[in-house]
mmCIF file of N, CA and C in Angstrom:
data_model
loop_
_atom_site.group_PDB
_atom_site.id
_atom_site.type_symbol
_atom_site.label_atom_id
_atom_site.label_comp_id
_atom_site.label_asym_id
_atom_site.label_seq_id
_atom_site.Cartn_x
_atom_site.Cartn_y
_atom_site.Cartn_z
ATOM 1 N N MET A 294 -1.247 -0.792 20.298
ATOM 2 C CA MET A 294 -2.206 -0.483 19.261
ATOM 3 C C MET A 294 -2.704 0.956 19.395
ATOM 4 N N ASP A 295 -2.903 1.374 20.656
ATOM 5 C CA ASP A 295 -3.372 2.744 20.885
ATOM 6 C C ASP A 295 -2.367 3.762 20.359
ATOM 7 N N VAL A 296 -1.075 3.457 20.531
ATOM 8 C CA VAL A 296 -0.035 4.376 20.073
ATOM 9 C C VAL A 296 -0.090 4.524 18.552
ATOM 10 N N LEU A 297 -0.291 3.427 17.843
ATOM 11 C CA LEU A 297 -0.375 3.488 16.383
ATOM 12 C C LEU A 297 -1.581 4.300 15.917
ATOM 13 N N ILE A 298 -2.689 4.153 16.601
ATOM 14 C CA ILE A 298 -3.889 4.909 16.246
ATOM 15 C C ILE A 298 -3.654 6.404 16.467
ATOM 16 N N ILE A 299 -3.043 6.746 17.603
ATOM 17 C CA ILE A 299 -2.749 8.154 17.885
ATOM 18 C C ILE A 299 -1.763 8.718 16.868
ATOM 19 N N MET A 300 -0.757 7.914 16.495
ATOM 20 C CA MET A 300 0.204 8.366 15.494
ATOM 21 C C MET A 300 -0.480 8.600 14.148
ATOM 22 N N CYS A 301 -1.393 7.720 13.782
ATOM 23 C CA CYS A 301 -2.126 7.899 12.516
ATOM 24 C C CYS A 301 -2.970 9.165 12.548
ATOM 25 N N PHE A 302 -3.618 9.452 13.676
ATOM 26 C CA PHE A 302 -4.370 10.698 13.798
ATOM 27 C C PHE A 302 -3.434 11.896 13.667
ATOM 28 N N GLY A 303 -2.250 11.796 14.257
ATOM 29 C CA GLY A 303 -1.279 12.883 14.141
ATOM 30 C C GLY A 303 -0.818 13.100 12.717
ATOM 31 N N ILE A 304 -0.602 12.017 11.989
ATOM 32 C CA ILE A 304 -0.204 12.124 10.584
ATOM 33 C C ILE A 304 -1.308 12.777 9.762
ATOM 34 N N LEU A 305 -2.528 12.345 9.980
ATOM 35 C CA LEU A 305 -3.659 12.930 9.244
ATOM 36 C C LEU A 305 -3.860 14.400 9.609
ATOM 37 N N ALA A 306 -3.710 14.731 10.884
ATOM 38 C CA ALA A 306 -3.853 16.131 11.298
ATOM 39 C C ALA A 306 -2.749 16.978 10.680
ATOM 40 N N GLY A 307 -1.532 16.457 10.658
ATOM 41 C CA GLY A 307 -0.436 17.196 10.052
ATOM 42 C C GLY A 307 -0.615 17.373 8.563
ATOM 43 N N ARG A 308 -1.197 16.400 7.928
ATOM 44 C CA ARG A 308 -1.379 16.457 6.473
ATOM 45 C C ARG A 308 -2.512 17.396 6.074
ATOM 46 N N PHE A 309 -3.622 17.332 6.800
ATOM 47 C CA PHE A 309 -4.816 18.059 6.364
ATOM 48 C C PHE A 309 -5.138 19.304 7.184
ATOM 49 N N LEU A 310 -4.691 19.403 8.419
ATOM 50 C CA LEU A 310 -5.080 20.521 9.270
ATOM 51 C C LEU A 310 -4.003 21.587 9.418
ATOM 52 N N VAL A 311 -2.739 21.197 9.317
ATOM 53 C CA VAL A 311 -1.650 22.162 9.505
ATOM 54 C C VAL A 311 -1.274 22.745 8.146
ATOM 55 N N PRO A 312 -1.367 24.062 7.993
ATOM 56 C CA PRO A 312 -1.012 24.665 6.694
ATOM 57 C C PRO A 312 0.500 24.605 6.461
ATOM 58 N N ASN A 313 0.891 24.681 5.199
ATOM 59 C CA ASN A 313 2.304 24.598 4.844
ATOM 60 C C ASN A 313 3.126 25.729 5.450
ATOM 61 N N ARG A 314 2.535 26.889 5.641
ATOM 62 C CA ARG A 314 3.291 28.019 6.178
ATOM 63 C C ARG A 314 3.646 27.810 7.649
ATOM 64 N N ALA A 315 2.992 26.882 8.324
ATOM 65 C CA ALA A 315 3.273 26.600 9.731
ATOM 66 C C ALA A 315 4.273 25.460 9.892
ATOM 67 N N LYS A 316 4.920 25.070 8.812
ATOM 68 C CA LYS A 316 5.829 23.920 8.860
ATOM 69 C C LYS A 316 6.998 24.170 9.809
ATOM 70 N N LYS A 317 7.593 25.343 9.756
ATOM 71 C CA LYS A 317 8.754 25.647 10.594
ATOM 72 C C LYS A 317 8.376 25.620 12.074
ATOM 73 N N GLU A 318 7.245 26.199 12.420
ATOM 74 C CA GLU A 318 6.789 26.179 13.806
ATOM 75 C C GLU A 318 6.490 24.754 14.259
ATOM 76 N N ASN A 319 5.899 23.958 13.368
ATOM 77 C CA ASN A 319 5.589 22.572 13.681
ATOM 78 C C ASN A 319 6.870 21.776 13.930
ATOM 79 N N GLU A 320 7.907 22.028 13.129
ATOM 80 C CA GLU A 320 9.183 21.346 13.332
ATOM 81 C C GLU A 320 9.792 21.731 14.674
ATOM 82 N N PHE A 321 9.700 23.009 15.049
ATOM 83 C CA PHE A 321 10.230 23.457 16.336
ATOM 84 C C PHE A 321 9.490 22.786 17.490
ATOM 85 N N ILE A 322 8.172 22.714 17.404
ATOM 86 C CA ILE A 322 7.375 22.076 18.453
ATOM 87 C C ILE A 322 7.723 20.592 18.549
ATOM 88 N N SER A 323 7.891 19.927 17.408
ATOM 89 C CA SER A 323 8.256 18.509 17.413
ATOM 90 C C SER A 323 9.612 18.296 18.064
ATOM 91 N N LEU A 324 10.574 19.162 17.759
ATOM 92 C CA LEU A 324 11.901 19.064 18.346
ATOM 93 C C LEU A 324 11.851 19.306 19.852
ATOM 94 N N ALA A 325 11.090 20.303 20.281
ATOM 95 C CA ALA A 325 10.962 20.592 21.709
ATOM 96 C C ALA A 325 10.305 19.428 22.451
ATOM 97 N N CYS A 326 9.294 18.828 21.844
ATOM 98 C CA CYS A 326 8.634 17.671 22.473
ATOM 99 C C CYS A 326 9.568 16.474 22.551
ATOM 100 N N THR A 327 10.411 16.298 21.536
ATOM 101 C CA THR A 327 11.380 15.210 21.562
ATOM 102 C C THR A 327 12.385 15.410 22.689
ATOM 103 N N PHE A 328 12.874 16.643 22.842
ATOM 104 C CA PHE A 328 13.793 16.932 23.946
ATOM 105 C C PHE A 328 13.121 16.707 25.296
ATOM 106 N N LEU A 329 11.873 17.107 25.423
ATOM 107 C CA LEU A 329 11.132 16.904 26.667
ATOM 108 C C LEU A 329 10.954 15.413 26.960
ATOM 109 N N LEU A 330 10.678 14.634 25.938
ATOM 110 C CA LEU A 330 10.541 13.190 26.109
ATOM 111 C C LEU A 330 11.844 12.560 26.572
ATOM 112 N N ILE A 331 12.965 12.944 25.952
ATOM 113 C CA ILE A 331 14.268 12.398 26.348
ATOM 114 C C ILE A 331 14.606 12.817 27.772
ATOM 115 N N LEU A 332 14.316 14.063 28.144
ATOM 116 C CA LEU A 332 14.563 14.531 29.496
ATOM 117 C C LEU A 332 13.744 13.741 30.509
ATOM 118 N N SER A 333 12.480 13.524 30.212
ATOM 119 C CA SER A 333 11.634 12.793 31.161
ATOM 120 C C SER A 333 12.051 11.328 31.270
ATOM 121 N N MET A 334 12.494 10.743 30.164
ATOM 122 C CA MET A 334 12.990 9.360 30.234
ATOM 123 C C MET A 334 14.255 9.292 31.086
ATOM 124 N N GLY A 335 15.149 10.258 30.922
ATOM 125 C CA GLY A 335 16.365 10.294 31.734
ATOM 126 C C GLY A 335 16.059 10.490 33.201
ATOM 127 N N ALA A 336 15.103 11.354 33.512
ATOM 128 C CA ALA A 336 14.728 11.584 34.908
ATOM 129 C C ALA A 336 14.115 10.320 35.518
ATOM 130 N N THR A 337 13.315 9.628 34.746
ATOM 131 C CA THR A 337 12.720 8.381 35.233
ATOM 132 C C THR A 337 13.790 7.331 35.497
ATOM 133 N N LEU A 338 14.743 7.203 34.581
ATOM 134 C CA LEU A 338 15.823 6.240 34.786
ATOM 135 C C LEU A 338 16.713 6.648 35.954
ATOM 136 N N GLY A 339 16.986 7.932 36.110
ATOM 137 C CA GLY A 339 17.820 8.401 37.204
ATOM 138 C C GLY A 339 17.172 8.219 38.564
ATOM 139 N N LYS A 340 15.850 8.216 38.602
ATOM 140 C CA LYS A 340 15.111 8.045 39.845
ATOM 141 C C LYS A 340 15.091 6.585 40.301
ATOM 142 N N ASP A 341 15.359 5.662 39.398
ATOM 143 C CA ASP A 341 15.315 4.231 39.700
ATOM 144 C C ASP A 341 16.475 3.851 40.615
ATOM 145 N N GLN A 342 16.188 3.215 41.734
ATOM 146 C CA GLN A 342 17.214 2.828 42.698
ATOM 147 C C GLN A 342 18.105 1.712 42.168
ATOM 148 N N ASN A 343 17.576 0.864 41.309
ATOM 149 C CA ASN A 343 18.330 -0.282 40.792
ATOM 150 C C ASN A 343 18.861 -0.017 39.388
ATOM 151 N N PHE A 344 19.082 1.232 39.057
ATOM 152 C CA PHE A 344 19.479 1.582 37.695
ATOM 153 C C PHE A 344 20.785 0.916 37.290
ATOM 154 N N MET A 345 21.784 0.971 38.138
ATOM 155 C CA MET A 345 23.091 0.404 37.782
ATOM 156 C C MET A 345 23.020 -1.109 37.610
ATOM 157 N N SER A 346 22.243 -1.786 38.424
ATOM 158 C CA SER A 346 22.132 -3.242 38.285
ATOM 159 C C SER A 346 21.275 -3.627 37.076
ATOM 160 N N ASN A 347 20.345 -2.766 36.688
ATOM 161 C CA ASN A 347 19.487 -3.039 35.530
ATOM 162 C C ASN A 347 20.068 -2.504 34.224
ATOM 163 N N LEU A 348 21.215 -1.848 34.286
ATOM 164 C CA LEU A 348 21.774 -1.192 33.115
ATOM 165 C C LEU A 348 22.104 -2.170 31.997
ATOM 166 N N SER A 349 22.623 -3.340 32.358
ATOM 167 C CA SER A 349 22.967 -4.307 31.305
ATOM 168 C C SER A 349 21.724 -4.810 30.578
ATOM 169 N N SER A 350 20.645 -5.070 31.300
ATOM 170 C CA SER A 350 19.426 -5.535 30.631
ATOM 171 C C SER A 350 18.776 -4.399 29.849
ATOM 172 N N LEU A 351 18.855 -3.174 30.347
ATOM 173 C CA LEU A 351 18.332 -2.027 29.602
ATOM 174 C C LEU A 351 19.126 -1.823 28.323
ATOM 175 N N GLY A 352 20.434 -1.999 28.409
ATOM 176 C CA GLY A 352 21.278 -1.838 27.233
ATOM 177 C C GLY A 352 20.960 -2.858 26.163
ATOM 178 N N LEU A 353 20.758 -4.113 26.567
ATOM 179 C CA LEU A 353 20.446 -5.166 25.598
ATOM 180 C C LEU A 353 19.088 -4.933 24.950
ATOM 181 N N SER A 354 18.092 -4.593 25.740
ATOM 182 C CA SER A 354 16.773 -4.358 25.144
ATOM 183 C C SER A 354 16.794 -3.112 24.261
ATOM 184 N N SER A 355 17.545 -2.091 24.659
ATOM 185 C CA SER A 355 17.669 -0.903 23.808
ATOM 186 C C SER A 355 18.345 -1.238 22.495
ATOM 187 N N LEU A 356 19.370 -2.069 22.564
ATOM 188 C CA LEU A 356 20.062 -2.479 21.346
ATOM 189 C C LEU A 356 19.115 -3.249 20.423
ATOM 190 N N LEU A 357 18.312 -4.127 20.994
ATOM 191 C CA LEU A 357 17.369 -4.884 20.170
ATOM 192 C C LEU A 357 16.287 -3.978 19.583
ATOM 193 N N PHE A 358 15.801 -3.013 20.368
ATOM 194 C CA PHE A 358 14.798 -2.083 19.849
ATOM 195 C C PHE A 358 15.359 -1.204 18.740
ATOM 196 N N PHE A 359 16.660 -0.975 18.750
ATOM 197 C CA PHE A 359 17.298 -0.214 17.673
ATOM 198 C C PHE A 359 17.609 -1.113 16.491
ATOM 199 N N PHE A 360 18.214 -2.268 16.756
ATOM 200 C CA PHE A 360 18.790 -3.093 15.706
ATOM 201 C C PHE A 360 17.746 -3.754 14.820
ATOM 202 N N ILE A 361 16.745 -4.346 15.420
ATOM 203 C CA ILE A 361 15.744 -5.094 14.642
ATOM 204 C C ILE A 361 14.966 -4.178 13.680
ATOM 205 N N PRO A 362 14.392 -3.045 14.133
ATOM 206 C CA PRO A 362 13.696 -2.186 13.166
ATOM 207 C C PRO A 362 14.616 -1.594 12.107
ATOM 208 N N THR A 363 15.864 -1.303 12.487
ATOM 209 C CA THR A 363 16.795 -0.741 11.510
ATOM 210 C C THR A 363 17.102 -1.740 10.415
ATOM 211 N N VAL A 364 17.408 -2.958 10.784
ATOM 212 C CA VAL A 364 17.726 -3.989 9.788
ATOM 213 C C VAL A 364 16.511 -4.284 8.916
ATOM 214 N N LEU A 365 15.353 -4.410 9.529
ATOM 215 C CA LEU A 365 14.145 -4.684 8.737
ATOM 216 C C LEU A 365 13.815 -3.523 7.799
ATOM 217 N N SER A 366 13.998 -2.290 8.258
ATOM 218 C CA SER A 366 13.742 -1.131 7.388
ATOM 219 C C SER A 366 14.686 -1.117 6.195
ATOM 220 N N ILE A 367 15.953 -1.393 6.458
ATOM 221 C CA ILE A 367 16.924 -1.425 5.367
ATOM 222 C C ILE A 367 16.569 -2.517 4.366
ATOM 223 N N LEU A 368 16.212 -3.689 4.849
ATOM 224 C CA LEU A 368 15.851 -4.782 3.946
ATOM 225 C C LEU A 368 14.605 -4.466 3.129
ATOM 226 N N ILE A 369 13.606 -3.896 3.768
ATOM 227 C CA ILE A 369 12.365 -3.566 3.054
ATOM 228 C C ILE A 369 12.624 -2.508 1.988
ATOM 229 N N VAL A 370 13.390 -1.467 2.335
ATOM 230 C CA VAL A 370 13.692 -0.425 1.357
ATOM 231 C C VAL A 370 14.518 -1.001 0.208
ATOM 232 N N TYR A 371 15.460 -1.864 0.507
ATOM 233 C CA TYR A 371 16.288 -2.474 -0.535
ATOM 234 C C TYR A 371 15.430 -3.300 -1.497
ATOM 235 N N VAL A 372 14.561 -4.129 -0.942
ATOM 236 C CA VAL A 372 13.710 -4.983 -1.776
ATOM 237 C C VAL A 372 12.753 -4.130 -2.615
ATOM 238 N N LEU A 373 12.123 -3.140 -2.003
ATOM 239 C CA LEU A 373 11.192 -2.294 -2.749
ATOM 240 C C LEU A 373 11.906 -1.450 -3.802
ATOM 241 N N THR A 374 13.122 -1.013 -3.494
ATOM 242 C CA THR A 374 13.885 -0.250 -4.479
ATOM 243 C C THR A 374 14.236 -1.115 -5.671
ATOM 244 N N LYS A 375 14.670 -2.334 -5.416
ATOM 245 C CA LYS A 375 14.999 -3.242 -6.518
ATOM 246 C C LYS A 375 13.771 -3.570 -7.352
ATOM 247 N N LYS A 376 12.625 -3.671 -6.694
ATOM 248 C CA LYS A 376 11.414 -4.067 -7.405
ATOM 249 C C LYS A 376 10.797 -2.920 -8.209
ATOM 250 N N PHE A 377 10.764 -1.707 -7.645
ATOM 251 C CA PHE A 377 10.008 -0.631 -8.267
ATOM 252 C C PHE A 377 10.841 0.446 -8.953
ATOM 253 N N MET A 378 12.092 0.574 -8.619
ATOM 254 C CA MET A 378 12.913 1.614 -9.241
ATOM 255 C C MET A 378 13.505 1.079 -10.536
ATOM 256 N N GLU A 379 13.397 1.877 -11.572
ATOM 257 C CA GLU A 379 13.917 1.466 -12.866
ATOM 258 C C GLU A 379 15.394 1.810 -12.959
ATOM 259 N N LYS A 380 16.131 0.959 -13.641
ATOM 260 C CA LYS A 380 17.527 1.280 -13.903
ATOM 261 C C LYS A 380 17.588 2.266 -15.055
ATOM 262 N N ARG A 381 18.437 3.261 -14.901
ATOM 263 C CA ARG A 381 18.603 4.240 -15.962
ATOM 264 C C ARG A 381 20.010 4.044 -16.535
ATOM 265 N N ASP A 382 20.059 3.838 -17.821
ATOM 266 C CA ASP A 382 21.362 3.776 -18.465
ATOM 267 C C ASP A 382 21.471 4.940 -19.435
ATOM 268 N N ASN A 383 22.619 5.116 -19.997
ATOM 269 C CA ASN A 383 22.868 6.279 -20.845
ATOM 270 C C ASN A 383 22.011 6.301 -22.101
ATOM 271 N N SER A 384 21.597 5.157 -22.601
ATOM 272 C CA SER A 384 20.804 5.135 -23.834
ATOM 273 C C SER A 384 19.395 5.697 -23.604
ATOM 274 N N GLN A 385 18.848 5.560 -22.413
ATOM 275 C CA GLN A 385 17.507 6.086 -22.147
ATOM 276 C C GLN A 385 17.520 7.596 -21.966
ATOM 277 N N GLU A 386 18.621 8.168 -21.468
ATOM 278 C CA GLU A 386 18.679 9.583 -21.201
ATOM 279 C C GLU A 386 18.846 10.404 -22.474
ATOM 280 N N LYS A 387 19.358 9.828 -23.573
ATOM 281 C CA LYS A 387 19.615 10.588 -24.790
ATOM 282 C C LYS A 387 18.407 10.719 -25.629
#
């Protein structure tokens, strides 16, 4: 829950506090932080003595963390697109 609250504060800060001209710098900082996060996760996993024995369970949980949100996102977007997007045919465009 704390993570969601912090993310919401970040979204609001990005929307209202960061000017549009700073967008490129903000993207660079976000990319650098993402690389730092991946590096620190790799270092943490590499430091684990039981990494090879835990690899199969890490792989399965990683697959589930990827697969479930991806499938649900696709389904939600599909349903909302069907519900709210209008079909355009050639007679409406003329």
